[in-house]
């Protein structure tokens, strides 16, 4: 038995739903296939609904889908050496020395201006390295005008720092300390690079492109965002189906013909967009036999070593920091003493070891009494593997660091759920358990994302497109890969 559809989207995460929504608005009724029993990808998972992951869903995308979803500003909290809580909201700092606050605010405003100049690159596909179409030249011209708007001094400053490491930027501009820890975490979260790694300023700028660097949370949380996106898809005639894992992408006469589910069901369609990781899509679902040998080699060499573990702590009472500050749903807590501590955690992970003092960020959901933690620089494949002893060691180390700023934290914990990068890899079919489906490093950004020769969303087999976090501009919660991938698919249909 088989059925026919106009388009199939693999994965009902936020990127898949954004792509489906755009296709549906253009009167192409997509079928969205989700392997798990719920939609939303990691945002729909019980372990990720209280998520401190960077939310930067572009308002342009929401307007294009006719979605009106207010956003709530989030504050970032970090503890000072004295135990006093420092609160950062956008470019404003409270709770620390005036000179430190002014230095941070000045740097944050500067970075926000530079990020805004780069933001147009996120709304459009990256320019081709060998393309010279009018559309590509116009795109480059628009970006050039924005960059020129920085002025000679601003542009020189951007060129100076963009490819440098964030640790040097911190040392030069604000000095290391709690605010340095915040910048170091934002520059490296989700990846396998430490603050001293070259090119770590660019991911920081990427994360500041939306809302002038102000972190935002959709009103109602991630669940509200997922529901709004899915509702638009279905209202426009699309369908979202869960418990429908795709086994193979079908090819006939050198073009996509549909998919085969793990159940054996065949669904035919001339257009397939995949939010799965590039390697999963191209090497497992499609198969290397349909691809050029060099293309396959580049895909296999793509760096995707995940280094984030998730821990959910069910608490008996609301947590309070050492100075009495209560965590709220609009707060994000960063636990790291300084940028040097972030680098030390990375150094351990480089050699497949656990950091003695993990660095992390967390959010609290009072309704469920849940503190959700993202522990950074936890290797996917540690020396000796993820034994029960090692899992307990990680839990203990994370609890210990939290207890430094939340007194009696261990007494509040009722239960703990741990997802290592390896667990994430298994649950979501993401190589290495990498949040972004691939490193945010110089050779995997812009026209080189996910890898050279695969940056325009359109794959070598006609009718197949990438639209997940592995595609330009990358991960976090922006919706840009889904939006851009759908636009590329629409352009392909018009040819």
Coordinates of C-alpha atoms in Angstrom, one line a residue:
X1 CA 0.0 0.0 0.0
X2 CA 1.2 3.5 -0.8
X3 CA -0.2 7.0 -0.8
X4 CA 0.8 10.2 -2.6
X5 CA 1.5 13.6 -1.2
X6 CA 2.7 16.9 -2.6
X7 CA 5.6 17.2 -0.1
X8 CA 7.1 15.3 2.8
X9 CA 9.0 16.9 5.7
X10 CA 11.0 14.6 7.9
X11 CA 10.9 15.7 11.5
X12 CA 8.4 17.8 13.4
X13 CA 10.8 19.9 15.4
X14 CA 10.5 23.7 15.2
X15 CA 12.5 23.8 11.9
X16 CA 10.3 21.2 10.3
X17 CA 7.1 22.9 11.4
X18 CA 8.4 26.3 10.2
X19 CA 9.2 24.7 6.8
X20 CA 5.9 23.0 6.6
X21 CA 4.1 26.2 7.5
X22 CA 5.7 28.1 4.7
X23 CA 5.0 25.4 2.2
X24 CA 1.4 25.3 3.3
X25 CA 1.1 29.1 3.0
X26 CA 2.1 28.6 -0.7
X27 CA -0.7 26.0 -1.2
X28 CA 1.6 23.0 -1.0
X29 CA 0.1 20.7 1.5
X30 CA 2.9 18.9 3.3
X31 CA 2.9 15.7 5.3
X32 CA 5.2 16.1 8.4
X33 CA 6.6 12.8 9.6
X34 CA 7.8 12.6 13.2
X35 CA 9.6 9.5 14.5
X36 CA 8.7 10.1 18.2
X37 CA 5.3 10.1 19.8
X38 CA 5.2 13.9 20.2
X39 CA 6.0 16.9 18.0
X40 CA 8.5 19.6 18.7
X41 CA 11.7 17.7 18.6
X42 CA 13.8 18.5 21.6
X43 CA 11.4 21.3 22.5
X44 CA 8.6 18.9 22.7
X45 CA 10.4 16.4 24.9
X46 CA 9.7 16.2 28.6
X47 CA 13.4 16.7 29.3
X48 CA 13.7 19.9 27.2
X49 CA 10.5 21.8 27.7
X50 CA 12.1 23.8 30.4
X51 CA 14.8 24.8 28.1
X52 CA 17.6 27.4 28.4
X53 CA 18.5 26.8 24.8
X54 CA 18.9 30.1 23.0
X55 CA 15.5 31.3 21.7
X56 CA 16.0 33.6 18.8
X57 CA 13.0 32.7 16.5
X58 CA 13.0 35.5 14.0
X59 CA 9.9 37.7 14.1
X60 CA 10.1 37.8 10.3
X61 CA 9.4 34.1 10.2
X62 CA 6.5 34.3 12.5
X63 CA 4.9 37.2 10.5
X64 CA 5.4 35.1 7.3
X65 CA 3.4 32.3 8.9
X66 CA 0.8 34.7 10.3
X67 CA 1.6 33.7 13.9
X68 CA 1.1 36.2 16.7
X69 CA 3.0 34.8 19.7
X70 CA 4.3 37.3 22.2
X71 CA 7.8 36.9 23.6
X72 CA 8.9 37.3 27.2
X73 CA 12.4 38.8 27.9
X74 CA 14.7 36.5 29.9
X75 CA 17.2 37.7 32.4
X76 CA 20.5 35.8 32.9
X77 CA 21.7 35.3 36.5
X78 CA 25.3 34.6 37.5
X79 CA 26.8 34.5 41.0
X80 CA 29.6 36.8 41.9
X81 CA 32.5 35.6 44.1
X82 CA 30.9 37.4 47.1
X83 CA 27.7 35.4 46.6
X84 CA 25.7 38.3 45.3
X85 CA 23.6 37.6 42.2
X86 CA 24.4 39.5 39.0
X87 CA 21.5 40.0 36.7
X88 CA 22.0 40.7 33.0
X89 CA 19.0 41.7 30.8
X90 CA 20.0 42.4 27.2
X91 CA 22.8 45.0 27.5
X92 CA 21.9 46.0 31.1
X93 CA 23.8 44.7 34.2
X94 CA 22.7 44.9 37.8
X95 CA 24.3 43.7 41.0
X96 CA 28.0 44.2 40.3
X97 CA 30.7 46.9 40.5
X98 CA 29.8 49.9 38.4
X99 CA 33.0 49.9 36.4
X100 CA 32.5 46.2 35.6
X101 CA 28.9 46.8 34.6
X102 CA 29.8 49.7 32.4
X103 CA 32.5 47.8 30.6
X104 CA 30.2 44.8 29.9
X105 CA 27.4 47.1 28.8
X106 CA 29.7 48.9 26.4
X107 CA 31.0 45.7 24.9
X108 CA 27.5 44.2 24.7
X109 CA 26.2 47.2 22.8
X110 CA 29.2 47.0 20.4
X111 CA 28.6 43.3 19.8
X112 CA 24.9 43.8 19.3
X113 CA 25.6 46.4 16.5
X114 CA 28.0 44.0 14.8
X115 CA 25.5 41.1 15.1
X116 CA 22.8 43.3 13.6
X117 CA 25.0 44.0 10.6
X118 CA 25.4 40.2 10.1
X119 CA 21.8 39.4 10.7
X120 CA 20.7 39.5 7.1
X121 CA 22.9 36.5 6.4
X122 CA 20.5 34.5 8.5
X123 CA 17.4 35.4 6.6
X124 CA 18.7 34.3 3.3
X125 CA 20.6 31.3 1.9
X126 CA 24.4 31.8 2.0
X127 CA 26.0 33.1 -1.2
X128 CA 27.5 30.5 -3.4
X129 CA 31.2 30.4 -3.6
X130 CA 31.0 30.1 -7.4
X131 CA 27.6 31.8 -8.0
X132 CA 27.1 35.1 -9.8
X133 CA 23.3 35.3 -10.2
X134 CA 21.6 38.7 -9.8
X135 CA 19.9 37.4 -6.6
X136 CA 23.2 36.4 -5.0
X137 CA 24.9 39.6 -6.0
X138 CA 22.0 41.6 -4.5
X139 CA 22.2 39.6 -1.3
X140 CA 25.9 40.3 -1.0
X141 CA 25.2 44.0 -1.7
X142 CA 22.6 44.2 1.1
X143 CA 25.0 42.6 3.5
X144 CA 27.8 44.9 2.4
X145 CA 25.6 48.0 3.0
X146 CA 24.8 46.8 6.5
X147 CA 28.5 46.2 7.2
X148 CA 29.4 49.6 5.8
X149 CA 26.8 51.1 8.2
X150 CA 29.2 50.2 11.1
X151 CA 31.6 52.8 9.9
X152 CA 35.3 52.5 9.3
X153 CA 36.1 51.9 13.0
X154 CA 33.2 49.5 13.6
X155 CA 34.0 47.4 10.5
X156 CA 37.7 47.3 11.4
X157 CA 36.7 46.1 14.9
X158 CA 34.4 43.4 13.5
X159 CA 37.1 42.1 11.2
X160 CA 39.6 42.1 14.1
X161 CA 37.5 40.1 16.5
X162 CA 35.2 37.9 14.3
X163 CA 37.7 35.1 13.9
X164 CA 39.4 35.5 17.2
X165 CA 38.7 33.6 20.4
X166 CA 36.3 34.9 23.0
X167 CA 38.7 34.5 25.9
X168 CA 41.0 37.1 24.4
X169 CA 38.0 39.4 23.8
X170 CA 37.0 39.0 27.5
X171 CA 40.5 39.7 28.8
X172 CA 40.9 42.8 26.6
X173 CA 37.5 44.4 27.2
X174 CA 36.1 43.5 30.6
X175 CA 38.6 41.3 32.4
X176 CA 37.8 37.7 33.5
X177 CA 35.1 37.1 36.1
X178 CA 31.4 36.2 36.3
X179 CA 30.5 38.4 33.3
X180 CA 33.4 36.8 31.4
X181 CA 31.9 33.4 32.3
X182 CA 28.6 34.5 30.8
X183 CA 30.2 35.5 27.4
X184 CA 32.3 32.4 27.3
X185 CA 29.3 30.1 27.9
X186 CA 27.2 31.9 25.2
X187 CA 30.1 31.6 22.7
X188 CA 30.7 27.8 23.3
X189 CA 27.4 26.3 24.5
X190 CA 26.4 23.2 22.5
X191 CA 29.8 22.9 20.8
X192 CA 33.2 21.3 21.2
X193 CA 35.3 24.4 21.4
X194 CA 36.6 26.2 24.5
X195 CA 36.8 29.9 25.0
X196 CA 40.4 29.9 23.8
X197 CA 39.5 28.1 20.5
X198 CA 39.9 30.3 17.4
X199 CA 36.7 31.5 15.9
X200 CA 34.5 31.5 19.1
X201 CA 33.5 35.1 18.8
X202 CA 31.5 34.4 15.6
X203 CA 29.1 32.0 17.3
X204 CA 28.6 34.6 20.0
X205 CA 27.6 37.1 17.3
X206 CA 25.3 34.6 15.7
X207 CA 23.4 34.3 19.0
X208 CA 23.1 38.0 19.3
X209 CA 21.5 38.6 15.9
X210 CA 17.9 38.4 17.1
X211 CA 16.4 41.0 19.5
X212 CA 19.7 43.0 19.8
X213 CA 21.1 40.2 22.0
X214 CA 18.2 40.1 24.4
X215 CA 17.2 36.5 25.2
X216 CA 13.5 35.8 24.7
X217 CA 11.1 33.1 25.6
X218 CA 7.8 32.6 23.8
X219 CA 4.9 33.4 26.0
X220 CA 3.7 30.0 27.3
X221 CA 7.1 28.5 26.8
X222 CA 8.4 26.1 24.1
X223 CA 5.2 24.1 24.1
X224 CA 3.2 27.2 23.1
X225 CA 5.5 27.8 20.2
X226 CA 5.3 24.2 19.0
X227 CA 1.5 24.2 19.2
X228 CA 1.2 27.5 17.3
X229 CA 3.5 26.2 14.5
X230 CA 1.6 22.9 14.2
X231 CA -1.7 24.6 14.2
X232 CA -0.8 26.8 11.3
X233 CA 0.4 23.8 9.3
X234 CA -2.8 21.8 9.9
X235 CA -5.1 24.9 9.3
X236 CA -3.5 25.4 5.9
X237 CA -4.2 21.8 4.9
X238 CA -1.0 20.1 6.0
X239 CA -0.8 17.0 8.2
X240 CA 1.5 16.2 11.1
X241 CA 1.9 12.5 11.9
X242 CA 3.7 11.1 14.9
X243 CA 5.2 7.6 15.5
X244 CA 6.2 7.6 11.8
X245 CA 10.0 7.0 11.6
X246 CA 11.5 7.2 8.1
X247 CA 13.7 4.4 7.1
X248 CA 14.6 5.3 3.5
X249 CA 14.3 8.2 1.1
X250 CA 13.1 6.7 -2.2
X251 CA 14.8 7.6 -5.5
X252 CA 13.5 6.9 -9.0
X253 CA 15.1 8.2 -12.3
X254 CA 17.7 10.2 -10.3
X255 CA 15.1 12.2 -8.4
X256 CA 13.2 11.8 -5.1
X257 CA 10.1 9.7 -5.2
X258 CA 9.0 9.6 -1.6
X259 CA 9.9 7.8 1.6
X260 CA 9.6 4.3 3.1
X261 CA 8.7 4.2 6.8
X262 CA 10.2 1.7 9.2
X263 CA 6.7 0.0 9.2
X264 CA 7.2 -0.7 5.5
X265 CA 4.6 1.9 4.4
X266 CA 5.5 3.8 1.3
X267 CA 4.5 7.4 0.9
X268 CA 5.2 9.0 -2.5
X269 CA 6.1 12.6 -3.0
X270 CA 8.2 14.6 -5.5
X271 CA 9.6 16.8 -2.8
X272 CA 11.3 15.8 0.5
X273 CA 12.7 18.2 3.1
X274 CA 14.7 16.7 6.0
X275 CA 15.4 18.2 9.4
X276 CA 17.5 15.2 10.4
X277 CA 21.2 15.7 10.7
X278 CA 23.0 15.8 7.3
X279 CA 24.8 12.5 7.9
X280 CA 21.6 10.8 8.9
X281 CA 19.7 12.2 5.9
X282 CA 22.3 11.6 3.3
X283 CA 24.2 8.4 4.4
X284 CA 21.5 6.5 6.2
X285 CA 18.1 7.5 4.8
X286 CA 19.2 8.3 1.2
X287 CA 22.4 6.1 0.9
X288 CA 25.9 7.0 -0.4
X289 CA 25.2 5.1 -3.7
X290 CA 23.3 8.2 -4.9
X291 CA 26.1 10.6 -4.1
X292 CA 29.4 11.6 -5.5
X293 CA 32.4 10.0 -3.6
X294 CA 33.9 13.3 -2.7
X295 CA 30.5 14.5 -1.4
X296 CA 30.2 11.4 0.8
X297 CA 33.7 11.9 2.1
X298 CA 33.0 15.5 3.1
X299 CA 29.7 14.5 4.8
X300 CA 31.5 11.8 6.8
X301 CA 34.2 14.2 7.9
X302 CA 31.7 16.7 9.2
X303 CA 32.6 17.6 12.8
X304 CA 29.6 16.8 15.1
X305 CA 30.9 15.8 18.6
X306 CA 28.2 16.8 21.0
X307 CA 29.3 18.0 24.5
X308 CA 26.1 18.8 26.4
X309 CA 24.4 16.6 28.9
X310 CA 20.8 17.3 30.2
X311 CA 19.8 16.8 33.8
X312 CA 16.3 17.4 35.1
X313 CA 16.0 17.7 38.9
X314 CA 12.6 17.4 40.5
X315 CA 12.6 19.6 43.5
X316 CA 10.6 19.7 46.7
X317 CA 10.7 23.5 46.9
X318 CA 11.6 26.5 44.8
X319 CA 15.4 27.0 44.7
X320 CA 16.9 30.2 46.0
X321 CA 20.4 31.5 45.5
X322 CA 22.8 32.2 48.3
X323 CA 21.7 35.8 48.6
X324 CA 18.0 34.9 48.6
X325 CA 17.3 35.5 44.9
X326 CA 14.4 33.3 43.8
X327 CA 14.6 31.7 40.3
X328 CA 11.6 32.4 38.1
X329 CA 10.4 31.1 34.8
X330 CA 11.9 34.1 33.0
X331 CA 15.4 33.5 34.5
X332 CA 18.3 31.7 33.1
X333 CA 21.0 30.7 35.6
X334 CA 24.7 30.4 34.4
X335 CA 26.9 28.4 36.8
X336 CA 30.6 29.1 36.1
X337 CA 33.1 31.3 38.0
X338 CA 34.9 32.8 35.0
X339 CA 36.0 32.1 31.5
X340 CA 39.0 30.3 32.8
X341 CA 36.7 27.8 34.5
X342 CA 34.9 27.3 31.2
X343 CA 38.2 26.6 29.5
X344 CA 39.2 24.1 32.2
X345 CA 36.0 22.2 31.7
X346 CA 36.7 22.0 28.0
X347 CA 40.3 20.8 28.6
X348 CA 39.0 17.8 30.4
X349 CA 36.4 16.9 27.7
X350 CA 39.1 17.2 25.0
X351 CA 40.6 14.1 26.4
X352 CA 37.3 12.3 26.9
X353 CA 37.2 13.0 30.6
X354 CA 34.6 14.6 32.8
X355 CA 35.4 18.1 34.1
X356 CA 36.0 18.2 37.9
X357 CA 33.9 21.3 38.0
X358 CA 31.2 21.2 35.3
X359 CA 29.9 24.5 33.9
X360 CA 26.2 24.8 33.1
X361 CA 23.1 26.8 32.6
X362 CA 19.7 26.1 34.0
X363 CA 16.0 27.2 34.0
X364 CA 13.3 26.5 36.6
X365 CA 9.7 25.6 36.0
X366 CA 7.7 26.3 39.2
X367 CA 4.6 24.6 37.8
X368 CA 6.4 21.2 37.7
X369 CA 9.0 21.9 40.3
X370 CA 11.7 21.1 37.8
X371 CA 15.2 22.5 37.4
X372 CA 16.5 21.7 33.9
X373 CA 20.2 21.9 33.5
X374 CA 22.5 21.9 30.4
X375 CA 25.9 20.8 31.5
X376 CA 28.6 21.8 29.0
X377 CA 31.7 19.9 27.9
X378 CA 30.5 16.4 28.7
X379 CA 31.9 14.0 26.1
X380 CA 29.7 11.8 24.0
X381 CA 32.1 8.9 24.3
X382 CA 34.1 9.2 27.5
X383 CA 37.1 7.0 28.2
X384 CA 35.6 3.6 29.4
X385 CA 32.1 4.4 28.2
X386 CA 29.0 5.6 30.0
X387 CA 29.0 3.2 32.9
X388 CA 26.6 3.5 35.8
X389 CA 29.5 4.7 38.0
X390 CA 30.4 7.4 35.5
X391 CA 26.8 8.6 35.2
X392 CA 26.5 8.8 39.0
X393 CA 29.8 10.7 39.1
X394 CA 28.5 13.3 36.7
X395 CA 25.3 13.7 38.6
X396 CA 27.3 14.2 41.8
X397 CA 29.6 16.8 40.2
X398 CA 26.7 18.8 38.8
X399 CA 24.9 18.8 42.1
X400 CA 28.0 19.9 43.8
X401 CA 28.4 22.9 41.5
X402 CA 24.8 23.9 41.9
X403 CA 25.1 23.6 45.7
X404 CA 27.8 26.2 45.7
X405 CA 25.2 28.9 44.8
X406 CA 22.0 27.2 45.9
X407 CA 22.5 26.1 49.5
X408 CA 21.1 22.8 50.6
X409 CA 20.3 21.9 46.9
X410 CA 20.9 18.2 47.5
X411 CA 18.2 18.2 50.1
X412 CA 15.7 19.7 47.6
X413 CA 16.2 17.0 45.0
X414 CA 13.5 14.3 44.8
X415 CA 14.6 12.7 41.6
X416 CA 17.1 13.1 38.7
X417 CA 16.9 12.3 35.0
X418 CA 20.1 12.3 33.1
X419 CA 20.6 12.4 29.3
X420 CA 24.2 12.2 28.2
X421 CA 25.2 13.2 24.7
X422 CA 25.2 9.5 23.8
X423 CA 21.6 9.3 25.1
X424 CA 20.6 12.3 22.9
X425 CA 22.4 10.7 19.9
X426 CA 20.3 7.5 20.4
X427 CA 17.0 9.2 21.1
X428 CA 17.1 11.8 18.3
X429 CA 19.4 10.1 15.7
X430 CA 21.8 13.0 15.9
X431 CA 25.5 12.0 15.3
X432 CA 27.4 12.7 18.5
X433 CA 24.3 14.0 20.3
X434 CA 25.2 17.5 18.9
X435 CA 22.5 20.2 19.5
X436 CA 23.4 21.9 16.2
X437 CA 23.8 18.8 14.1
X438 CA 27.4 20.0 13.5
X439 CA 30.0 22.3 15.0
X440 CA 29.8 26.0 14.9
X441 CA 33.3 26.5 13.6
X442 CA 34.8 28.5 10.7
X443 CA 34.9 25.6 8.2
X444 CA 31.2 24.7 8.9
X445 CA 29.5 28.1 8.8
X446 CA 27.9 30.3 6.1
X447 CA 28.6 28.9 2.6
X448 CA 30.5 26.0 4.2
X449 CA 27.6 24.7 6.3
X450 CA 27.0 21.8 6.6
X451 CA 30.1 21.2 4.4
X452 CA 31.5 22.5 1.2
X453 CA 29.2 21.7 -1.7
X454 CA 26.0 21.3 0.4
X455 CA 25.3 24.8 1.6
X456 CA 22.3 25.8 -0.6
X457 CA 19.9 23.3 1.0
X458 CA 19.4 21.6 -2.3
X459 CA 21.0 18.1 -2.4
X460 CA 22.5 16.3 -5.4
X461 CA 19.4 14.2 -5.8
X462 CA 16.7 16.4 -7.3
X463 CA 13.8 17.1 -5.0
X464 CA 15.7 16.5 -1.7
X465 CA 16.5 19.5 0.6
X466 CA 18.0 19.9 4.1
X467 CA 16.1 22.2 6.5
X468 CA 17.4 21.2 9.9
X469 CA 20.0 22.6 12.4
X470 CA 22.8 21.1 10.3
X471 CA 22.0 23.5 7.4
X472 CA 22.8 27.3 7.3
X473 CA 22.7 29.2 9.6
X474 CA 22.8 26.4 12.2
X475 CA 21.2 25.4 15.5
X476 CA 19.6 27.2 18.4
X477 CA 15.9 28.0 18.2
X478 CA 15.8 30.4 15.2
X479 CA 13.7 28.6 12.6
X480 CA 16.1 30.0 10.0
X481 CA 17.2 26.6 8.5
X482 CA 13.6 25.5 8.1
X483 CA 12.5 28.8 6.6
X484 CA 15.4 29.0 4.2
X485 CA 15.2 25.4 3.3
X486 CA 11.5 25.7 2.4
X487 CA 12.2 28.8 0.3
X488 CA 14.9 26.9 -1.6
X489 CA 12.5 24.1 -2.2
X490 CA 9.9 26.5 -3.5
X491 CA 12.5 28.1 -5.8
X492 CA 13.4 24.7 -7.1
X493 CA 9.8 23.9 -8.0
X494 CA 9.6 27.1 -10.1
X495 CA 12.6 26.2 -12.2

